[in-house]
Amino acid sequence: MNHCQFLTYGLLKIFLKEVINQQLDETNKLLCSYHMKTVVFWVIQQNAVPLWCPQNLLAGFWVCFKLLLKWVYEGVCPNFFIPQNNLFLSKVHGSAQRSLFQQLHGLYEKGLVCLLQSPSIRSSITDVLYNPRLFICTDNDRIMSECDIDVELFKEVFRNDSVTTKTLDLCTPLNTMGRMIGSSLTQFQVVMVQKLAATILQSTAFTLHNMYTNTGLNKQMYIADRMSCNMLKLAAKFGCISHMAYTAMYHYKMSRYREALSVIELTKVKLAQPGLMYMKNVNPERHIDTTLAQTALEELQALVHYDQGLYVNYMCRDISWEILGICQQMTGNLQAALHSFQHSLTQFQWNGIQNATQMRIRDLHIT
């Protein structure tokens, strides 16, 4: 360490002793000076501070504090010399971890002013923090919002969530999940394991159904049916809301149409919740006001009609016209809906929805 890096470590130790460890009894023994030293080592290793000098002391402290906040959120503090060793493993987990994160995040939201809570530091930095001519770069704009984190998490889950083998013995995601269960997992890893479990259960349920269909063995078919239903229920519990659609499809294949419709209605209710994520897009709100709904429909109609590939590429045009038609049908404009469904059939059928579109057209003629 150079002189400035050592000062940063000292500043973190004082902040830990006089601020962090003085707020909550539940968290006052979770962090120690070795954690602070580890943070400084990793910040130096990552070149996160361009220039270590006394003028950048507060900026360097803030970079270290943000890394500490990130580690507490994830529940992982990698040992600098043996990165596989998690220094948080014995204490920072469960409710204690959540309390510590909330405490640190509250300090983070105050910015560098949180240093004024330390009696030893306050007298030295008050004039600096309140100097209107002084600017300290804290790079707060580089902190990702929760929404952006969710999008990136979804991308990672989507990339790794696939079952391409018919034999579970060779199923890589299943083997991966088996290794992860029982170990100390971060919040992100828990989500990944749950999604893998849902995908494996859903795939296994239909594989089991296909194995015993038309075998003539009624008892085995009944047992397989019960097992498949239970697997799909678990998949819907652990996975995305859309996993419920697989349960509906399974009931439909088994000619249990009333159960299928019941699951679909429940799925529609869950999909109506605000703040849902569709693929990699977050839906921040749901317009249920009539005026806003009409405005949204008009904007959608203009987009689908006049877009030249800027927002709706050719692979999405069939389903875009389909969605427009469904919206028009819901508002009672059946003629416009028919026009949109017919346009959907003329587009490149990337999404393979032509049968559904033709069925909707027939339903329009019936009504």
Coordinates of N, CA and C in Angstrom, one line a residue, residues 50-264:
P50 N -8.4 5.7 -10.3 CA -7.4 6.0 -11.3 C -6.1 6.5 -10.7
L51 N -6.2 7.3 -9.6 CA -5.0 7.9 -9.0 C -5.1 8.0 -7.5
W52 N -4.3 7.3 -6.8 CA -4.3 7.3 -5.3 C -3.4 8.4 -4.9
C53 N -4.1 9.5 -4.4 CA -3.4 10.6 -3.8 C -4.2 11.3 -2.8
P54 N -3.7 12.1 -1.9 CA -4.5 12.7 -0.8 C -5.7 13.5 -1.3
Q55 N -5.6 14.1 -2.5 CA -6.7 14.8 -3.0 C -7.9 13.9 -3.4
N56 N -7.6 12.7 -3.6 CA -8.7 11.7 -4.0 C -9.0 10.8 -2.8
L57 N -8.7 11.2 -1.6 CA -8.9 10.3 -0.5 C -10.4 9.9 -0.3
L58 N -11.3 10.9 -0.4 CA -12.7 10.7 -0.2 C -13.3 9.9 -1.3
A59 N -12.8 10.2 -2.5 CA -13.3 9.4 -3.7 C -12.9 8.0 -3.6
G60 N -11.6 7.7 -3.1 CA -11.2 6.3 -2.9 C -12.0 5.6 -1.8
F61 N -12.3 6.4 -0.8 CA -13.1 5.8 0.3 C -14.4 5.4 -0.2
W62 N -15.0 6.2 -1.1 CA -16.4 5.9 -1.6 C -16.4 4.7 -2.5
V63 N -15.3 4.6 -3.3 CA -15.2 3.4 -4.2 C -15.2 2.1 -3.3
C64 N -14.4 2.2 -2.3 CA -14.3 1.0 -1.4 C -15.6 0.7 -0.7
F65 N -16.3 1.8 -0.3 CA -17.6 1.6 0.4 C -18.6 1.0 -0.5
K66 N -18.6 1.4 -1.7 CA -19.6 0.8 -2.7 C -19.3 -0.7 -3.0
L67 N -18.0 -1.0 -3.0 CA -17.7 -2.4 -3.2 C -18.1 -3.2 -2.0
L68 N -17.9 -2.7 -0.8 CA -18.4 -3.4 0.4 C -19.9 -3.5 0.4
L69 N -20.6 -2.5 0.0 CA -22.1 -2.6 -0.1 C -22.5 -3.7 -1.1
K70 N -21.8 -3.8 -2.2 CA -22.1 -4.9 -3.2 C -21.8 -6.2 -2.6
W71 N -20.8 -6.4 -1.9 CA -20.4 -7.7 -1.3 C -21.5 -8.1 -0.3
V72 N -21.9 -7.2 0.6 CA -22.9 -7.5 1.6 C -24.2 -7.9 0.9
Y73 N -24.6 -7.2 -0.2 CA -25.8 -7.5 -0.9 C -25.8 -8.9 -1.5
E74 N -24.6 -9.3 -2.0 CA -24.4 -10.7 -2.6 C -24.1 -11.7 -1.5
G75 N -23.7 -11.3 -0.3 CA -23.3 -12.2 0.7 C -22.0 -12.9 0.4
V76 N -21.1 -12.3 -0.4 CA -19.9 -12.9 -0.7 C -18.8 -11.8 -0.6
C77 N -17.8 -12.1 0.3 CA -16.6 -11.3 0.4 C -15.4 -12.2 0.1
P78 N -14.8 -12.2 -1.1 CA -13.8 -13.1 -1.5 C -12.4 -12.7 -0.8
N79 N -11.8 -13.7 -0.2 CA -10.5 -13.5 0.3 C -9.5 -13.1 -0.8
F80 N -8.7 -12.1 -0.5 CA -7.9 -11.6 -1.5 C -6.8 -12.6 -2.0
F81 N -6.3 -13.4 -1.1 CA -5.3 -14.3 -1.4 C -5.8 -15.7 -1.9
I82 N -7.0 -16.0 -1.4 CA -7.7 -17.3 -1.8 C -9.1 -16.9 -2.2
P83 N -9.4 -16.4 -3.4 CA -10.7 -15.8 -3.7 C -11.8 -16.8 -3.6
Q84 N -11.5 -18.1 -3.6 CA -12.6 -19.1 -3.4 C -13.2 -19.1 -2.0
N85 N -12.4 -18.5 -1.1 CA -12.9 -18.5 0.3 C -13.8 -17.3 0.6
N86 N -15.0 -17.5 1.0 CA -15.9 -16.4 1.3 C -15.8 -16.0 2.8
L87 N -15.3 -14.8 3.0 CA -15.1 -14.3 4.4 C -16.4 -14.0 5.1
F88 N -17.5 -13.9 4.3 CA -18.9 -13.7 4.9 C -19.6 -15.0 5.3
L89 N -19.0 -16.1 5.0 CA -19.7 -17.4 5.1 C -20.3 -17.7 6.4
S90 N -19.6 -17.4 7.5 CA -20.0 -17.8 8.8 C -21.0 -16.8 9.5
K91 N -21.0 -15.5 9.1 CA -21.8 -14.5 9.8 C -22.8 -13.8 8.9
V92 N -22.4 -13.4 7.7 CA -23.2 -12.5 6.9 C -24.1 -13.3 6.0
H93 N -25.3 -13.7 6.5 CA -26.3 -14.4 5.8 C -27.6 -14.3 6.5
G94 N -28.7 -14.6 5.8 CA -30.0 -14.6 6.4 C -30.4 -13.2 6.8
S95 N -31.1 -13.1 7.9 CA -31.7 -11.8 8.4 C -30.6 -10.8 8.8
A96 N -29.5 -11.3 9.3 CA -28.4 -10.4 9.6 C -27.8 -9.8 8.4
Q97 N -27.7 -10.5 7.3 CA -27.2 -10.0 6.0 C -28.2 -8.9 5.5
R98 N -29.5 -9.1 5.6 CA -30.4 -8.2 5.1 C -30.4 -6.9 6.0
S99 N -30.3 -7.0 7.3 CA -30.2 -5.9 8.2 C -28.9 -5.1 7.9
L100 N -27.8 -5.7 7.7 CA -26.6 -5.0 7.4 C -26.6 -4.3 6.1
F101 N -27.2 -5.0 5.1 CA -27.3 -4.3 3.8 C -28.2 -3.0 3.9
Q102 N -29.3 -3.2 4.6 CA -30.2 -2.0 4.7 C -29.5 -0.9 5.5
Q103 N -28.7 -1.2 6.5 CA -28.0 -0.2 7.2 C -27.0 0.5 6.3
L104 N -26.2 -0.3 5.6 CA -25.2 0.3 4.7 C -25.8 1.1 3.6
H105 N -26.9 0.6 3.0 CA -27.6 1.3 1.9 C -28.1 2.6 2.4
G106 N -28.6 2.6 3.7 CA -29.0 3.9 4.2 C -27.9 4.9 4.3
L107 N -26.7 4.5 4.7 CA -25.6 5.3 4.7 C -25.2 5.8 3.3
Y108 N -25.2 4.8 2.3 CA -24.9 5.1 0.9 C -25.8 6.2 0.4
E109 N -27.1 6.1 0.7 CA -28.0 7.1 0.2 C -27.7 8.5 0.7
K110 N -27.1 8.6 1.8 CA -26.7 10.0 2.3 C -25.5 10.5 1.6
G111 N -24.7 9.7 0.9 CA -23.5 10.1 0.3 C -22.4 10.3 1.3
L112 N -21.4 11.1 0.9 CA -20.2 11.3 1.7 C -20.5 12.0 3.0
V113 N -21.7 12.6 3.1 CA -22.1 13.3 4.3 C -22.2 12.3 5.5
C114 N -22.4 11.0 5.1 CA -22.5 10.0 6.2 C -21.2 9.9 7.1
L115 N -20.1 10.4 6.5 CA -18.9 10.5 7.3 C -19.0 11.4 8.5
L116 N -19.9 12.4 8.4 CA -20.1 13.3 9.5 C -20.6 12.7 10.8
Q117 N -21.1 11.4 10.7 CA -21.6 10.7 11.8 C -20.4 10.2 12.7
S118 N -19.2 10.2 12.2 CA -18.0 9.8 12.9 C -17.4 11.0 13.7
P119 N -17.4 11.0 15.0 CA -16.8 12.1 15.7 C -15.3 12.4 15.4
S120 N -14.6 11.3 15.1 CA -13.2 11.5 14.8 C -12.9 12.1 13.4
I121 N -13.9 11.8 12.5 CA -13.7 12.3 11.1 C -14.4 13.7 10.9
R122 N -15.4 13.9 11.6 CA -16.3 15.1 11.4 C -15.5 16.4 11.3
S123 N -14.6 16.6 12.3 CA -13.9 17.9 12.4 C -12.9 18.1 11.3
S124 N -12.5 17.0 10.7 CA -11.5 17.1 9.6 C -12.0 17.4 8.3
I125 N -13.3 16.9 8.0 CA -13.8 17.0 6.7 C -15.0 17.9 6.5
T126 N -15.5 18.5 7.6 CA -16.7 19.4 7.5 C -16.5 20.5 6.5
D127 N -15.3 21.2 6.6 CA -15.0 22.3 5.7 C -14.9 21.8 4.2
V128 N -14.4 20.6 4.1 CA -14.2 20.0 2.7 C -15.6 19.7 2.1
L129 N -16.4 19.1 2.8 CA -17.7 18.7 2.2 C -18.6 19.8 1.9
Y130 N -18.5 20.9 2.7 CA -19.4 22.1 2.5 C -18.7 23.2 1.7
N131 N -17.6 22.9 1.0 CA -17.0 23.8 0.2 C -17.7 23.8 -1.2
P132 N -18.4 24.9 -1.6 CA -19.1 24.9 -2.8 C -18.3 24.8 -4.1
R133 N -17.0 25.1 -3.9 CA -16.1 25.1 -5.1 C -15.4 23.7 -5.3
L134 N -15.7 22.8 -4.3 CA -15.0 21.5 -4.4 C -16.0 20.5 -4.9
F135 N -15.5 19.7 -5.9 CA -16.4 18.6 -6.4 C -15.6 17.3 -6.2
I136 N -16.3 16.4 -5.6 CA -15.7 15.0 -5.3 C -16.5 14.0 -6.2
C137 N -15.8 13.4 -7.1 CA -16.5 12.4 -8.0 C -16.7 11.1 -7.3
T138 N -18.0 10.8 -7.1 CA -18.4 9.5 -6.4 C -18.9 8.5 -7.4
D139 N -19.1 8.9 -8.7 CA -19.6 8.0 -9.7 C -20.9 7.3 -9.4
N140 N -21.8 8.0 -8.7 CA -23.0 7.4 -8.3 C -23.9 7.1 -9.5
D141 N -23.6 7.7 -10.6 CA -24.4 7.4 -11.9 C -24.0 6.0 -12.4
R142 N -23.0 5.4 -11.9 CA -22.6 4.1 -12.4 C -23.2 3.0 -11.6
I143 N -24.0 3.4 -10.5 CA -24.7 2.4 -9.8 C -25.9 2.0 -10.5
M144 N -26.1 0.7 -10.8 CA -27.2 0.2 -11.6 C -28.5 0.2 -10.7
S145 N -29.6 0.6 -11.4 CA -30.9 0.6 -10.7 C -31.3 -0.9 -10.5
E146 N -32.3 -1.1 -9.7 CA -32.8 -2.5 -9.4 C -33.4 -3.0 -10.7
C147 N -34.1 -2.1 -11.5 CA -34.7 -2.6 -12.7 C -33.6 -3.1 -13.7
D148 N -32.5 -2.4 -13.8 CA -31.4 -2.8 -14.7 C -30.8 -4.1 -14.2
I149 N -30.6 -4.2 -12.9 CA -30.1 -5.5 -12.4 C -31.0 -6.6 -12.7
D150 N -32.3 -6.4 -12.6 CA -33.3 -7.5 -12.9 C -33.1 -7.9 -14.4
V151 N -33.0 -6.9 -15.3 CA -32.8 -7.2 -16.7 C -31.6 -8.0 -17.0
E152 N -30.5 -7.6 -16.4 CA -29.2 -8.4 -16.6 C -29.3 -9.8 -16.0
L153 N -30.0 -9.9 -14.8 CA -30.2 -11.2 -14.2 C -31.0 -12.1 -15.1
F154 N -32.1 -11.5 -15.7 CA -32.9 -12.3 -16.6 C -32.1 -12.8 -17.8
K155 N -31.3 -11.9 -18.4 CA -30.5 -12.3 -19.5 C -29.6 -13.5 -19.2
E156 N -29.0 -13.5 -18.0 CA -28.1 -14.6 -17.6 C -28.9 -15.8 -17.4
V157 N -30.0 -15.7 -16.8 CA -30.9 -16.9 -16.5 C -31.3 -17.5 -17.9
F158 N -31.7 -16.6 -18.8 CA -32.2 -17.0 -20.1 C -31.1 -17.8 -20.9
R159 N -29.9 -17.3 -20.8 CA -28.8 -17.9 -21.5 C -28.5 -19.3 -21.0
N160 N -28.6 -19.5 -19.7 CA -28.2 -20.8 -19.1 C -29.4 -21.8 -18.9
D161 N -30.6 -21.3 -19.2 CA -31.8 -22.1 -18.8 C -32.3 -22.9 -20.0
S162 N -31.7 -24.1 -20.2 CA -32.2 -24.9 -21.3 C -31.9 -26.4 -21.0
V163 N -32.8 -27.2 -21.4 CA -32.7 -28.7 -21.2 C -32.7 -29.3 -22.6
T164 N -31.6 -29.7 -23.1 CA -31.5 -30.2 -24.5 C -31.3 -31.7 -24.6
T165 N -31.4 -32.4 -23.5 CA -31.2 -33.9 -23.5 C -32.5 -34.6 -23.1
K166 N -32.7 -35.7 -23.6 CA -33.9 -36.5 -23.2 C -33.6 -37.4 -22.0
T167 N -32.3 -37.6 -21.7 CA -31.9 -38.4 -20.6 C -31.4 -37.6 -19.5
L168 N -32.1 -37.7 -18.3 CA -31.8 -36.8 -17.2 C -30.4 -37.1 -16.6
D169 N -29.9 -38.3 -16.8 CA -28.5 -38.6 -16.4 C -27.5 -37.8 -17.0
L170 N -27.8 -37.3 -18.2 CA -26.9 -36.5 -19.0 C -27.3 -35.0 -19.0
C171 N -28.2 -34.7 -18.2 CA -28.7 -33.3 -18.1 C -27.8 -32.4 -17.4
T172 N -27.1 -31.6 -18.1 CA -26.1 -30.7 -17.4 C -26.7 -29.7 -16.4
P173 N -27.8 -29.1 -16.8 CA -28.4 -28.2 -15.8 C -28.8 -28.9 -14.5
L174 N -29.3 -30.2 -14.6 CA -29.7 -30.9 -13.4 C -28.5 -31.2 -12.6
N175 N -27.4 -31.6 -13.2 CA -26.2 -31.9 -12.4 C -25.6 -30.6 -11.8
T176 N -25.7 -29.5 -12.5 CA -25.3 -28.2 -11.9 C -26.1 -27.8 -10.7
M177 N -27.4 -28.0 -10.9 CA -28.4 -27.7 -9.8 C -28.1 -28.5 -8.6
G178 N -27.8 -29.8 -8.8 CA -27.5 -30.7 -7.7 C -26.3 -30.3 -6.9
R179 N -25.3 -29.8 -7.6 CA -24.1 -29.3 -6.9 C -24.3 -28.1 -6.1
M180 N -25.2 -27.2 -6.6 CA -25.5 -25.9 -6.0 C -26.4 -26.0 -4.8
I181 N -27.3 -27.0 -4.8 CA -28.2 -27.1 -3.7 C -27.5 -27.6 -2.4
G182 N -27.7 -26.9 -1.3 CA -27.0 -27.3 -0.1 C -25.8 -26.4 0.2
S183 N -25.3 -25.7 -0.9 CA -24.2 -24.8 -0.7 C -24.7 -23.4 -0.4
S184 N -23.8 -22.5 0.1 CA -24.2 -21.2 0.3 C -24.3 -20.4 -1.0
L185 N -25.5 -19.9 -1.3 CA -25.8 -19.3 -2.5 C -26.2 -17.8 -2.4
T186 N -25.8 -17.0 -3.3 CA -26.2 -15.6 -3.4 C -27.6 -15.5 -3.8
Q187 N -28.2 -14.4 -3.6 CA -29.6 -14.2 -4.1 C -29.8 -14.5 -5.5
F188 N -28.8 -14.1 -6.3 CA -28.9 -14.3 -7.8 C -28.8 -15.8 -8.1
Q189 N -27.9 -16.5 -7.4 CA -27.8 -17.9 -7.7 C -29.1 -18.7 -7.3
V190 N -29.7 -18.2 -6.2 CA -31.0 -18.9 -5.8 C -32.0 -18.7 -6.9
V191 N -32.1 -17.6 -7.6 CA -33.0 -17.4 -8.7 C -32.7 -18.3 -9.8
M192 N -31.4 -18.5 -10.1 CA -30.9 -19.3 -11.2 C -31.3 -20.8 -10.9
V193 N -31.1 -21.2 -9.7 CA -31.5 -22.6 -9.3 C -33.0 -22.8 -9.4
Q194 N -33.8 -21.9 -9.0 CA -35.2 -22.0 -9.0 C -35.7 -22.1 -10.5
K195 N -35.1 -21.3 -11.3 CA -35.5 -21.3 -12.7 C -35.1 -22.6 -13.4
L196 N -33.9 -23.1 -13.1 CA -33.5 -24.4 -13.6 C -34.4 -25.5 -13.2
A197 N -34.7 -25.5 -11.9 CA -35.6 -26.5 -11.3 C -37.0 -26.5 -12.1
A198 N -37.5 -25.3 -12.3 CA -38.8 -25.2 -13.0 C -38.7 -25.7 -14.4
T199 N -37.6 -25.4 -15.1 CA -37.5 -25.9 -16.5 C -37.3 -27.4 -16.5
I200 N -36.5 -28.0 -15.6 CA -36.3 -29.4 -15.6 C -37.6 -30.1 -15.2
L201 N -38.4 -29.6 -14.2 CA -39.6 -30.2 -13.8 C -40.6 -30.2 -15.0
Q202 N -40.7 -29.1 -15.7 CA -41.7 -29.0 -16.8 C -41.3 -29.9 -17.9
S203 N -40.0 -30.0 -18.2 CA -39.6 -30.9 -19.3 C -39.8 -32.4 -18.9
T204 N -39.5 -32.7 -17.7 CA -39.7 -34.1 -17.2 C -41.1 -34.5 -17.2
A205 N -42.0 -33.6 -16.8 CA -43.4 -33.9 -16.7 C -44.0 -34.3 -18.1
F206 N -43.6 -33.6 -19.2 CA -44.1 -34.0 -20.5 C -43.4 -35.2 -21.0
T207 N -42.1 -35.4 -20.6 CA -41.4 -36.6 -21.0 C -42.0 -37.9 -20.4
L208 N -42.4 -37.8 -19.1 CA -43.0 -38.8 -18.4 C -44.4 -39.1 -19.0
H209 N -45.1 -38.1 -19.4 CA -46.4 -38.3 -20.0 C -46.3 -39.0 -21.4
N210 N -45.3 -38.6 -22.2 CA -45.1 -39.3 -23.5 C -44.7 -40.7 -23.3
M211 N -44.0 -41.1 -22.3 CA -43.5 -42.4 -22.1 C -44.7 -43.4 -21.8
Y212 N -45.7 -43.0 -21.2 CA -46.8 -43.9 -20.8 C -48.1 -43.7 -21.6
T213 N -48.1 -42.7 -22.5 CA -49.3 -42.5 -23.3 C -49.5 -43.7 -24.3
N214 N -50.7 -44.1 -24.4 CA -51.1 -45.2 -25.3 C -50.3 -46.5 -25.0
T215 N -49.9 -46.7 -23.8 CA -49.3 -48.0 -23.4 C -50.3 -49.1 -23.0
G216 N -51.5 -48.6 -22.7 CA -52.6 -49.5 -22.3 C -52.5 -49.9 -20.8
L217 N -51.5 -49.4 -20.1 CA -51.3 -49.8 -18.7 C -51.9 -48.7 -17.9
N218 N -53.2 -48.9 -17.5 CA -53.9 -47.8 -16.9 C -53.3 -47.3 -15.6
K219 N -52.9 -48.3 -14.7 CA -52.3 -47.9 -13.4 C -51.1 -47.1 -13.6
Q220 N -50.2 -47.5 -14.5 CA -49.0 -46.7 -14.7 C -49.3 -45.4 -15.3
M221 N -50.3 -45.3 -16.2 CA -50.7 -44.0 -16.8 C -51.2 -43.1 -15.7
Y222 N -52.0 -43.6 -14.8 CA -52.6 -42.8 -13.7 C -51.4 -42.3 -12.8
I223 N -50.5 -43.1 -12.5 CA -49.4 -42.7 -11.6 C -48.5 -41.6 -12.3
A224 N -48.3 -41.9 -13.6 CA -47.5 -40.9 -14.4 C -48.2 -39.6 -14.5
D225 N -49.5 -39.6 -14.7 CA -50.4 -38.4 -14.8 C -50.3 -37.6 -13.5
R226 N -50.4 -38.3 -12.3 CA -50.3 -37.6 -11.0 C -48.9 -37.0 -10.8
M227 N -47.9 -37.7 -11.2 CA -46.5 -37.2 -11.0 C -46.3 -36.0 -11.9
S228 N -46.8 -36.1 -13.2 CA -46.6 -35.0 -14.1 C -47.4 -33.7 -13.6
C229 N -48.6 -33.9 -13.1 CA -49.3 -32.8 -12.5 C -48.6 -32.1 -11.4
N230 N -48.0 -32.9 -10.5 CA -47.3 -32.4 -9.3 C -46.0 -31.7 -9.8
M231 N -45.3 -32.2 -10.8 CA -44.1 -31.5 -11.3 C -44.5 -30.2 -11.9
L232 N -45.6 -30.1 -12.6 CA -45.9 -28.9 -13.3 C -46.4 -27.8 -12.2
K233 N -47.0 -28.3 -11.2 CA -47.4 -27.4 -10.1 C -46.2 -26.8 -9.4
L234 N -45.1 -27.6 -9.2 CA -43.9 -27.1 -8.6 C -43.2 -26.2 -9.6
A235 N -43.2 -26.5 -10.9 CA -42.6 -25.6 -11.9 C -43.2 -24.3 -11.9
A236 N -44.5 -24.2 -11.8 CA -45.3 -23.0 -11.7 C -44.9 -22.2 -10.4
K237 N -44.6 -22.9 -9.4 CA -44.3 -22.3 -8.1 C -42.9 -21.6 -8.1
F238 N -42.0 -22.3 -8.7 CA -40.6 -21.8 -8.7 C -40.3 -21.0 -9.9
G239 N -40.9 -21.2 -11.0 CA -40.6 -20.5 -12.3 C -41.3 -19.2 -12.5
C240 N -41.3 -18.9 -13.8 CA -42.0 -17.6 -14.2 C -43.5 -17.9 -14.2
I241 N -44.3 -16.8 -14.3 CA -45.7 -16.9 -14.4 C -46.1 -17.7 -15.6
S242 N -45.3 -17.5 -16.7 CA -45.6 -18.2 -18.0 C -45.6 -19.7 -17.8
H243 N -44.9 -20.2 -16.8 CA -44.8 -21.7 -16.6 C -46.2 -22.3 -16.3
M244 N -47.1 -21.4 -15.8 CA -48.5 -21.9 -15.6 C -49.2 -22.4 -16.9
A245 N -48.7 -21.8 -18.0 CA -49.3 -22.1 -19.3 C -49.0 -23.6 -19.6
Y246 N -47.9 -24.1 -19.2 CA -47.6 -25.5 -19.4 C -48.6 -26.4 -18.7
T247 N -49.0 -26.0 -17.5 CA -50.0 -26.8 -16.8 C -51.3 -26.8 -17.6
A248 N -51.7 -25.6 -18.1 CA -52.9 -25.6 -18.9 C -52.8 -26.5 -20.2
M249 N -51.6 -26.4 -20.8 CA -51.4 -27.3 -22.0 C -51.5 -28.8 -21.7
Y250 N -51.0 -29.1 -20.5 CA -51.0 -30.5 -20.1 C -52.4 -31.0 -19.8
H251 N -53.2 -30.1 -19.1 CA -54.6 -30.5 -18.9 C -55.4 -30.6 -20.2
Y252 N -55.0 -29.7 -21.2 CA -55.7 -29.8 -22.5 C -55.3 -31.1 -23.2
K253 N -54.1 -31.5 -23.1 CA -53.7 -32.8 -23.8 C -54.4 -34.0 -23.1
M254 N -54.7 -33.8 -21.9 CA -55.4 -34.9 -21.1 C -56.9 -34.8 -21.2
S255 N -57.4 -33.8 -22.0 CA -58.8 -33.6 -22.3 C -59.5 -33.1 -21.0
R256 N -58.8 -32.5 -20.1 CA -59.4 -31.8 -18.9 C -59.5 -30.3 -19.2
Y257 N -60.5 -30.0 -20.1 CA -60.6 -28.7 -20.6 C -61.0 -27.6 -19.5
R258 N -61.9 -28.1 -18.6 CA -62.3 -27.1 -17.6 C -61.1 -26.7 -16.7
E259 N -60.3 -27.7 -16.3 CA -59.1 -27.4 -15.5 C -58.1 -26.5 -16.3
A260 N -58.0 -26.8 -17.6 CA -57.1 -25.9 -18.5 C -57.6 -24.5 -18.5
L261 N -58.9 -24.3 -18.6 CA -59.4 -22.9 -18.6 C -59.2 -22.2 -17.3
S262 N -59.4 -23.0 -16.2 CA -59.2 -22.4 -14.9 C -57.8 -21.9 -14.7
V263 N -56.8 -22.7 -15.1 CA -55.4 -22.3 -15.0 C -55.1 -21.1 -15.8
I264 N -55.7 -21.0 -17.0 CA -55.5 -19.9 -17.9 C -56.1 -18.6 -17.3

